[in-house]
């Protein structure tokens, strides 16, 4: 019954589109997915109860309109029918004396802030050629502020407001190019801006706005290519170029559109021609005559962008791919290489990270700009709406910190820092297999570091409860091949652990170690950078972390928290998208195998093109259930799936397809097997922010803060948890949306269980942003996507080998 | 109805103006009756123009389209040396406004036929007598062509007050010329097919008027006072390197970037990829290496470049503070963009002098770039905490039992 009902949730959903100009608009807000209505137990309330109350400020502004404010929706009919939307608009707008100058018209649907005299108004216009046109404007609807069309209208209106403030739209957000922040060392420019969404939230319609930064490059794609060619030589250039550029977004010198680079046309140059009107024209000539732009390098290759599902003029066949001239394009965002560059990322975050008080003052500045701009106020007044001039205040709850258990001992952690690396010192971990047969590889140059690591590991292992035999030390030449050879010669079937000291963070060596030891010769492995070992004063700390990491890679159990549910299996799903062309997505699933959530079944699948994520993960799901059965002699009576990696606008596909696939895989274990199932969509990249006043200072909310009122969505069973503590900048809350739930768990318990799971990530002795299984799944997918590119060996399924 | 012209006639008219602009390179251009601002949108890409102005009687229309004239993202990202300011006014072309004097080009594309004959006279007086731009491009329908337009009876647009034949247009144009001191060339866009051209002319006839420099403006309106009858609706200055603040900002970024690049290259070349944070002895060795390398290069490079080469490599000084010094002359010489932005080495030094972001040496000849020690990184985030394991007090396991979660179904 549930599956059927589920399929209907969004079947009836037909998005009503109110396009301002140029049709296709994607719904990024997952509008119209109404999952809450099917869950009886949260129909009345989805709020938790435990924890201590806290007052928060959120980055939301209420939209104000006078009571009984409505918009009037009209249908506009033209006789004879006019094909061109532009013409229809022009003909209608000539009657400003009737319809007024506050209006939004998409060619058929007219929205006015006022009611016309008659239900049906007939107007006459003439085209330029004197053709008489009869225009009938019929009132079809009164739209209350909460109606979907009205919400859409708000967003369109707000875009106008941002244009009036002379902000530049890039992608979905708006930026102010007049106060750029430069990081010249890396040739980066950052534009400050805002992300904005207007939606119906739990109790009112609000504008949610967050500070956003756009990273731009002050060099053209051509500059970039020339540099790259210099660096890597002609031979490697094509590969390197494709790798770096494909998937990046560019801005052009001649319009305000963004294009994604999908390919590089190695056989095209600006001298190539295309057909324009009746004649062929070269790209060079075209840009010169149209935009006065000179192309200096006539031999540069062109970039290809597959323009999305847009149809040609007059609804014709889709336009072909857009050819772009590198010299006329600027890069936005970061390449993968830059992302992995520590100094770039550090400098970036130094420039973009905002402390809570700075963030609040930016947000307030934004609303002041809106309220202080005469043009904006005039536009808003025409429609009879305004914005609240202060941020939303709301109450939330802070859950009590968990107690951390390590075998017979337990301890509390500092609730503000959410970290117990200090507290766990000297307390043996729950269990760890004795390490008898293991090898440490290092280059001759790093042999000192390797020796001291070995010694320090010996020192720290005792108090942690790890039993450690002396490792076999192997030296390798500083070449990838030599390292691989050394691995092949020394790692055998009985080897429990391989430690490799790497002289530099060159990715290829790391990749080849992981590839060999995850696929060909399944053995848990630990890579360490020699530099990490170079500071003697930090060696104890480093060795402790390494010892813990090695232990859990072999199946060791570090700590646990109280989980009051029995026969429970927690599942985490995440995916990794390789943005470069032709590469496939990778889905990872991690499922708990025991009560203490210390053992996990992990599986990773490479997705084929066009395949849905869950198609590949179905097998993994049944695999996890079978392993659970092996571990516990019974199947779980409860399954809670945390699904991470769902993009904006993809919620409907999780609801419509993935849930039924999950239920099918469960059913495949037996018709009479009926566990309670919950599916929770986890979202990290959200624009909601919360602030608390702590000691009279605007601060981040403490870890454990749960928000389940005001800023949640009425159609969902959703909540936010701030589960981590950050040392600088503003903390990001995580959004949890329970889209399917037959568990009958109280919302309070769902929230607390979720928070408990944020304590269980063994690679970090503290709280993290998402439930541990999501982070494990993320780690696994990332390792496979970045380094291994193949499915790991099944012998590793029951180990956290990817940490 | 099949389109008669390809590209469409209105596009051809605009292209005519664009071509005119590319040929004559006017600096100040005004479009009379700018409507949807389409022509202005095309003209703003042409670097010759420094001031682009539009005027139209329809305020709502301007307001609807004016934001299309705003600079685009890349104009901000990499400002050019071009200077462009755009202004849009609400106003009637039959009224004078002092701000419209002194233009190099005025265009009135398909405008005059919307005016009553009396207003055409006002228009002539305002445009040719008062504004007196260097050139005027006027297009208007050619009624001789109308018989070739299928299904047309009467005027091409209901709002047209008249449509002139070639002769009528000609006689008006010549009269304007003699009255206000202009000369005119006749042309047009939209040619008739099948050799009808000679008998009917262009579909849109165009008069290109040039002011005769010798002639003086007859003071027809007899009033020297400045009048401002138009309302400014929109004004924007495009970011430009001619603006000193913009120039400094761009230059500073470029200098710091290139200095960083030179530094990195130099470090790589001199240390074989090894990091440079070592004792003075090793430093010396590097310095010596550097000198011999420079000397070798000098031999091959010829005498003239001596000075340049000596300073073309960053110097490592001050090993304690770990600064790399990059001579300004090296930057100026090796980075075409810096050369272009600053013009001269002296100017470069001058521009950078007061910039807080750029550290210059005391003599102002070199840029000091921090030679940072590479930071710790790795997939493990290590805190540098004190060592020694402090015993955590051992707690008993008994604590308040959680309530039974299973029970609540």
PDB file of C-alpha atoms in Angstrom, chain A residues 394-579:
ATOM      1  CA  UNK A 394      13.093  31.782  16.587  1.00  0.00           C
ATOM      2  CA  UNK A 395      13.480  29.326  19.389  1.00  0.00           C
ATOM      3  CA  UNK A 396      15.294  26.056  19.115  1.00  0.00           C
ATOM      4  CA  UNK A 397      16.646  23.367  21.437  1.00  0.00           C
ATOM      5  CA  UNK A 398      20.120  22.175  22.286  1.00  0.00           C
ATOM      6  CA  UNK A 399      20.353  18.425  22.772  1.00  0.00           C
ATOM      7  CA  UNK A 400      22.415  17.211  25.675  1.00  0.00           C
ATOM      8  CA  UNK A 401      25.891  16.003  24.771  1.00  0.00           C
ATOM      9  CA  UNK A 402      26.300  12.257  24.426  1.00  0.00           C
ATOM     10  CA  UNK A 403      28.372  10.143  26.679  1.00  0.00           C
ATOM     11  CA  UNK A 404      31.202   8.377  24.899  1.00  0.00           C
ATOM     12  CA  UNK A 405      31.838   4.743  25.797  1.00  0.00           C
ATOM     13  CA  UNK A 406      35.095   2.873  25.333  1.00  0.00           C
ATOM     14  CA  UNK A 407      34.542  -0.632  26.625  1.00  0.00           C
ATOM     15  CA  UNK A 408      33.866  -0.439  30.345  1.00  0.00           C
ATOM     16  CA  UNK A 409      34.841   3.184  30.599  1.00  0.00           C
ATOM     17  CA  UNK A 410      33.015   6.275  29.534  1.00  0.00           C
ATOM     18  CA  UNK A 411      33.476  10.015  29.561  1.00  0.00           C
ATOM     19  CA  UNK A 412      31.865  13.338  28.610  1.00  0.00           C
ATOM     20  CA  UNK A 413      33.281  15.804  26.183  1.00  0.00           C
ATOM     21  CA  UNK A 414      33.276  19.588  26.190  1.00  0.00           C
ATOM     22  CA  UNK A 415      29.889  20.422  24.683  1.00  0.00           C
ATOM     23  CA  UNK A 416      31.148  23.641  23.074  1.00  0.00           C
ATOM     24  CA  UNK A 417      34.086  22.135  21.252  1.00  0.00           C
ATOM     25  CA  UNK A 418      32.425  18.822  20.426  1.00  0.00           C
ATOM     26  CA  UNK A 419      35.799  17.108  20.468  1.00  0.00           C
ATOM     27  CA  UNK A 420      37.116  14.277  22.656  1.00  0.00           C
ATOM     28  CA  UNK A 421      40.605  13.645  21.349  1.00  0.00           C
ATOM     29  CA  UNK A 422      41.922  14.818  24.700  1.00  0.00           C
ATOM     30  CA  UNK A 423      39.398  12.881  26.772  1.00  0.00           C
ATOM     31  CA  UNK A 424      40.086   9.563  25.077  1.00  0.00           C
ATOM     32  CA  UNK A 425      43.804   9.625  25.808  1.00  0.00           C
ATOM     33  CA  UNK A 426      44.972   6.695  27.830  1.00  0.00           C
ATOM     34  CA  UNK A 427      41.658   4.904  27.603  1.00  0.00           C
ATOM     35  CA  UNK A 428      41.800   1.648  25.678  1.00  0.00           C
ATOM     36  CA  UNK A 429      39.540   1.511  22.653  1.00  0.00           C
ATOM     37  CA  UNK A 430      36.742  -1.047  22.576  1.00  0.00           C
ATOM     38  CA  UNK A 431      38.591  -3.643  20.555  1.00  0.00           C
ATOM     39  CA  UNK A 432      41.365  -3.971  18.052  1.00  0.00           C
ATOM     40  CA  UNK A 433      42.735  -7.026  16.290  1.00  0.00           C
ATOM     41  CA  UNK A 434      46.361  -7.614  17.285  1.00  0.00           C
ATOM     42  CA  UNK A 435      48.682  -6.410  14.587  1.00  0.00           C
ATOM     43  CA  UNK A 436      51.274  -9.096  14.028  1.00  0.00           C
ATOM     44  CA  UNK A 437      52.084  -9.049  10.369  1.00  0.00           C
ATOM     45  CA  UNK A 438      52.581  -5.648   8.896  1.00  0.00           C
ATOM     46  CA  UNK A 439      54.978  -3.753   6.669  1.00  0.00           C
ATOM     47  CA  UNK A 440      56.162  -0.155   6.572  1.00  0.00           C
ATOM     48  CA  UNK A 441      57.474   1.212   3.272  1.00  0.00           C
ATOM     49  CA  UNK A 442      59.581   4.319   2.965  1.00  0.00           C
ATOM     50  CA  UNK A 443      62.222   5.833   0.744  1.00  0.00           C
ATOM     51  CA  UNK A 444      65.816   5.874   1.934  1.00  0.00           C
ATOM     52  CA  UNK A 445      65.562   9.598   2.484  1.00  0.00           C
ATOM     53  CA  UNK A 446      62.550   9.194   4.745  1.00  0.00           C
ATOM     54  CA  UNK A 447      63.877   6.224   6.680  1.00  0.00           C
ATOM     55  CA  UNK A 448      64.441   8.372   9.763  1.00  0.00           C
ATOM     56  CA  UNK A 449      60.877   9.570   9.755  1.00  0.00           C
ATOM     57  CA  UNK A 450      59.676   6.008   9.244  1.00  0.00           C
ATOM     58  CA  UNK A 451      61.777   4.770  12.149  1.00  0.00           C
ATOM     59  CA  UNK A 452      60.509   7.443  14.485  1.00  0.00           C
ATOM     60  CA  UNK A 453      56.936   6.789  13.398  1.00  0.00           C
ATOM     61  CA  UNK A 454      57.446   3.116  14.183  1.00  0.00           C
ATOM     62  CA  UNK A 455      58.865   3.901  17.578  1.00  0.00           C
ATOM     63  CA  UNK A 456      56.165   6.360  18.466  1.00  0.00           C
ATOM     64  CA  UNK A 457      53.456   3.979  17.299  1.00  0.00           C
ATOM     65  CA  UNK A 458      54.937   1.460  19.729  1.00  0.00           C
ATOM     66  CA  UNK A 459      54.761   4.053  22.480  1.00  0.00           C
ATOM     67  CA  UNK A 460      51.176   5.157  21.903  1.00  0.00           C
ATOM     68  CA  UNK A 461      49.704   1.757  21.139  1.00  0.00           C
ATOM     69  CA  UNK A 462      49.878   0.403  24.681  1.00  0.00           C
ATOM     70  CA  UNK A 463      47.625   2.986  26.356  1.00  0.00           C
ATOM     71  CA  UNK A 464      45.187   2.700  23.436  1.00  0.00           C
ATOM     72  CA  UNK A 465      44.921  -1.027  23.945  1.00  0.00           C
ATOM     73  CA  UNK A 466      46.486  -1.923  20.624  1.00  0.00           C
ATOM     74  CA  UNK A 467      48.778  -4.902  20.466  1.00  0.00           C
ATOM     75  CA  UNK A 468      51.528  -4.253  18.008  1.00  0.00           C
ATOM     76  CA  UNK A 469      54.352  -6.464  16.763  1.00  0.00           C
ATOM     77  CA  UNK A 470      57.328  -4.825  15.122  1.00  0.00           C
ATOM     78  CA  UNK A 471      56.759  -4.025  11.494  1.00  0.00           C
ATOM     79  CA  UNK A 472      58.891  -5.213   8.608  1.00  0.00           C
ATOM     80  CA  UNK A 473      60.624  -2.169   7.125  1.00  0.00           C
ATOM     81  CA  UNK A 474      60.997  -1.972   3.369  1.00  0.00           C
ATOM     82  CA  UNK A 475      62.765   0.740   1.419  1.00  0.00           C
ATOM     83  CA  UNK A 476      61.687   1.797  -2.043  1.00  0.00           C
ATOM     84  CA  UNK A 477      63.133   4.099  -4.676  1.00  0.00           C
ATOM     85  CA  UNK A 478      61.254   7.355  -5.096  1.00  0.00           C
ATOM     86  CA  UNK A 479      59.423   6.206  -8.225  1.00  0.00           C
ATOM     87  CA  UNK A 480      55.908   5.032  -8.684  1.00  0.00           C
ATOM     88  CA  UNK A 481      57.030   1.794 -10.389  1.00  0.00           C
ATOM     89  CA  UNK A 482      59.567   1.035  -7.717  1.00  0.00           C
ATOM     90  CA  UNK A 483      56.991   1.515  -4.996  1.00  0.00           C
ATOM     91  CA  UNK A 484      54.526  -0.734  -6.789  1.00  0.00           C
ATOM     92  CA  UNK A 485      57.221  -3.362  -7.274  1.00  0.00           C
ATOM     93  CA  UNK A 486      58.065  -3.242  -3.584  1.00  0.00           C
ATOM     94  CA  UNK A 487      54.399  -3.704  -2.711  1.00  0.00           C
ATOM     95  CA  UNK A 488      54.046  -6.685  -5.052  1.00  0.00           C
ATOM     96  CA  UNK A 489      57.149  -8.359  -3.656  1.00  0.00           C
ATOM     97  CA  UNK A 490      56.381  -7.880   0.005  1.00  0.00           C
ATOM     98  CA  UNK A 491      52.653  -7.819   0.590  1.00  0.00           C
ATOM     99  CA  UNK A 492      51.290 -11.312   1.015  1.00  0.00           C
ATOM    100  CA  UNK A 493      47.962 -12.915   1.845  1.00  0.00           C
ATOM    101  CA  UNK A 494      48.679 -12.821   5.563  1.00  0.00           C
ATOM    102  CA  UNK A 495      49.708  -9.153   5.639  1.00  0.00           C
ATOM    103  CA  UNK A 496      47.326  -7.306   7.934  1.00  0.00           C
ATOM    104  CA  UNK A 497      48.394  -3.753   7.281  1.00  0.00           C
ATOM    105  CA  UNK A 498      50.633  -1.777   4.957  1.00  0.00           C
ATOM    106  CA  UNK A 499      51.995   1.637   5.973  1.00  0.00           C
ATOM    107  CA  UNK A 500      53.568   3.756   3.240  1.00  0.00           C
ATOM    108  CA  UNK A 501      55.542   6.894   4.031  1.00  0.00           C
ATOM    109  CA  UNK A 502      55.240   9.123   0.961  1.00  0.00           C
ATOM    110  CA  UNK A 503      57.875  11.784   0.307  1.00  0.00           C
ATOM    111  CA  UNK A 504      55.446  14.235  -1.291  1.00  0.00           C
ATOM    112  CA  UNK A 505      51.749  14.596  -1.839  1.00  0.00           C
ATOM    113  CA  UNK A 506      52.039  13.624  -5.494  1.00  0.00           C
ATOM    114  CA  UNK A 507      48.706  12.056  -6.237  1.00  0.00           C
ATOM    115  CA  UNK A 508      49.950   9.380  -8.624  1.00  0.00           C
ATOM    116  CA  UNK A 509      51.911   7.478  -5.969  1.00  0.00           C
ATOM    117  CA  UNK A 510      49.030   7.572  -3.533  1.00  0.00           C
ATOM    118  CA  UNK A 511      46.684   6.417  -6.278  1.00  0.00           C
ATOM    119  CA  UNK A 512      48.829   3.488  -7.288  1.00  0.00           C
ATOM    120  CA  UNK A 513      49.204   2.307  -3.683  1.00  0.00           C
ATOM    121  CA  UNK A 514      45.467   2.483  -3.148  1.00  0.00           C
ATOM    122  CA  UNK A 515      44.635   0.904  -6.482  1.00  0.00           C
ATOM    123  CA  UNK A 516      46.879  -2.066  -5.820  1.00  0.00           C
ATOM    124  CA  UNK A 517      45.851  -2.595  -2.207  1.00  0.00           C
ATOM    125  CA  UNK A 518      42.123  -2.002  -2.645  1.00  0.00           C
ATOM    126  CA  UNK A 519      41.573  -3.958  -5.821  1.00  0.00           C
ATOM    127  CA  UNK A 520      44.363  -6.355  -6.773  1.00  0.00           C
ATOM    128  CA  UNK A 521      45.709  -7.344  -3.409  1.00  0.00           C
ATOM    129  CA  UNK A 522      43.053  -6.451  -0.820  1.00  0.00           C
ATOM    130  CA  UNK A 523      44.945  -5.263   2.255  1.00  0.00           C
ATOM    131  CA  UNK A 524      44.200  -2.347   4.592  1.00  0.00           C
ATOM    132  CA  UNK A 525      46.759   0.393   4.043  1.00  0.00           C
ATOM    133  CA  UNK A 526      47.817   3.651   5.572  1.00  0.00           C
ATOM    134  CA  UNK A 527      49.641   6.384   3.668  1.00  0.00           C
ATOM    135  CA  UNK A 528      51.522   9.051   5.598  1.00  0.00           C
ATOM    136  CA  UNK A 529      53.269  12.108   4.217  1.00  0.00           C
ATOM    137  CA  UNK A 530      56.843  12.350   5.431  1.00  0.00           C
ATOM    138  CA  UNK A 531      56.252  16.023   6.116  1.00  0.00           C
ATOM    139  CA  UNK A 532      53.556  15.132   8.610  1.00  0.00           C
ATOM    140  CA  UNK A 533      56.181  13.242  10.574  1.00  0.00           C
ATOM    141  CA  UNK A 534      58.820  15.935  10.382  1.00  0.00           C
ATOM    142  CA  UNK A 535      57.916  17.835  13.542  1.00  0.00           C
ATOM    143  CA  UNK A 536      59.043  15.839  16.568  1.00  0.00           C
ATOM    144  CA  UNK A 537      56.846  17.783  18.953  1.00  0.00           C
ATOM    145  CA  UNK A 538      53.702  16.738  17.089  1.00  0.00           C
ATOM    146  CA  UNK A 539      54.709  13.141  16.596  1.00  0.00           C
ATOM    147  CA  UNK A 540      52.822  11.722  19.556  1.00  0.00           C
ATOM    148  CA  UNK A 541      49.582  13.293  18.423  1.00  0.00           C
ATOM    149  CA  UNK A 542      50.183  12.239  14.848  1.00  0.00           C
ATOM    150  CA  UNK A 543      51.075   8.694  15.781  1.00  0.00           C
ATOM    151  CA  UNK A 544      48.004   8.399  17.969  1.00  0.00           C
ATOM    152  CA  UNK A 545      45.749   9.431  15.138  1.00  0.00           C
ATOM    153  CA  UNK A 546      47.537   7.072  12.768  1.00  0.00           C
ATOM    154  CA  UNK A 547      47.294   4.202  15.236  1.00  0.00           C
ATOM    155  CA  UNK A 548      43.552   4.751  15.625  1.00  0.00           C
ATOM    156  CA  UNK A 549      43.093   5.023  11.885  1.00  0.00           C
ATOM    157  CA  UNK A 550      45.066   1.847  11.247  1.00  0.00           C
ATOM    158  CA  UNK A 551      43.067   0.050  13.861  1.00  0.00           C
ATOM    159  CA  UNK A 552      39.661   0.870  12.468  1.00  0.00           C
ATOM    160  CA  UNK A 553      40.835   0.072   8.950  1.00  0.00           C
ATOM    161  CA  UNK A 554      41.410  -3.474  10.201  1.00  0.00           C
ATOM    162  CA  UNK A 555      38.088  -3.773  11.949  1.00  0.00           C
ATOM    163  CA  UNK A 556      38.971  -2.201  15.280  1.00  0.00           C
ATOM    164  CA  UNK A 557      36.189  -0.527  17.277  1.00  0.00           C
ATOM    165  CA  UNK A 558      37.052   2.795  18.860  1.00  0.00           C
ATOM    166  CA  UNK A 559      34.095   4.060  20.840  1.00  0.00           C
ATOM    167  CA  UNK A 560      30.322   4.043  20.920  1.00  0.00           C
ATOM    168  CA  UNK A 561      27.354   5.989  22.160  1.00  0.00           C
ATOM    169  CA  UNK A 562      24.155   4.678  23.628  1.00  0.00           C
ATOM    170  CA  UNK A 563      21.744   3.676  20.874  1.00  0.00           C
ATOM    171  CA  UNK A 564      18.380   2.831  22.452  1.00  0.00           C
ATOM    172  CA  UNK A 565      17.011   0.967  19.433  1.00  0.00           C
ATOM    173  CA  UNK A 566      17.538  -2.747  18.994  1.00  0.00           C
ATOM    174  CA  UNK A 567      17.893  -4.706  15.765  1.00  0.00           C
ATOM    175  CA  UNK A 568      18.585  -1.520  13.965  1.00  0.00           C
ATOM    176  CA  UNK A 569      20.470  -1.113  10.733  1.00  0.00           C
ATOM    177  CA  UNK A 570      21.625   2.347   9.758  1.00  0.00           C
ATOM    178  CA  UNK A 571      22.461   2.904   6.119  1.00  0.00           C
ATOM    179  CA  UNK A 572      24.351   5.819   4.619  1.00  0.00           C
ATOM    180  CA  UNK A 573      24.380   6.586   0.909  1.00  0.00           C
ATOM    181  CA  UNK A 574      26.399   9.208  -0.922  1.00  0.00           C
ATOM    182  CA  UNK A 575      27.667   9.694  -4.406  1.00  0.00           C
ATOM    183  CA  UNK A 576      30.620  11.240  -6.147  1.00  0.00           C
ATOM    184  CA  UNK A 577      30.246  12.916  -9.500  1.00  0.00           C
ATOM    185  CA  UNK A 578      33.234  13.082 -11.703  1.00  0.00           C
ATOM    186  CA  UNK A 579      32.668  16.313 -13.555  1.00  0.00           C
TER     187      UNK A 579
END
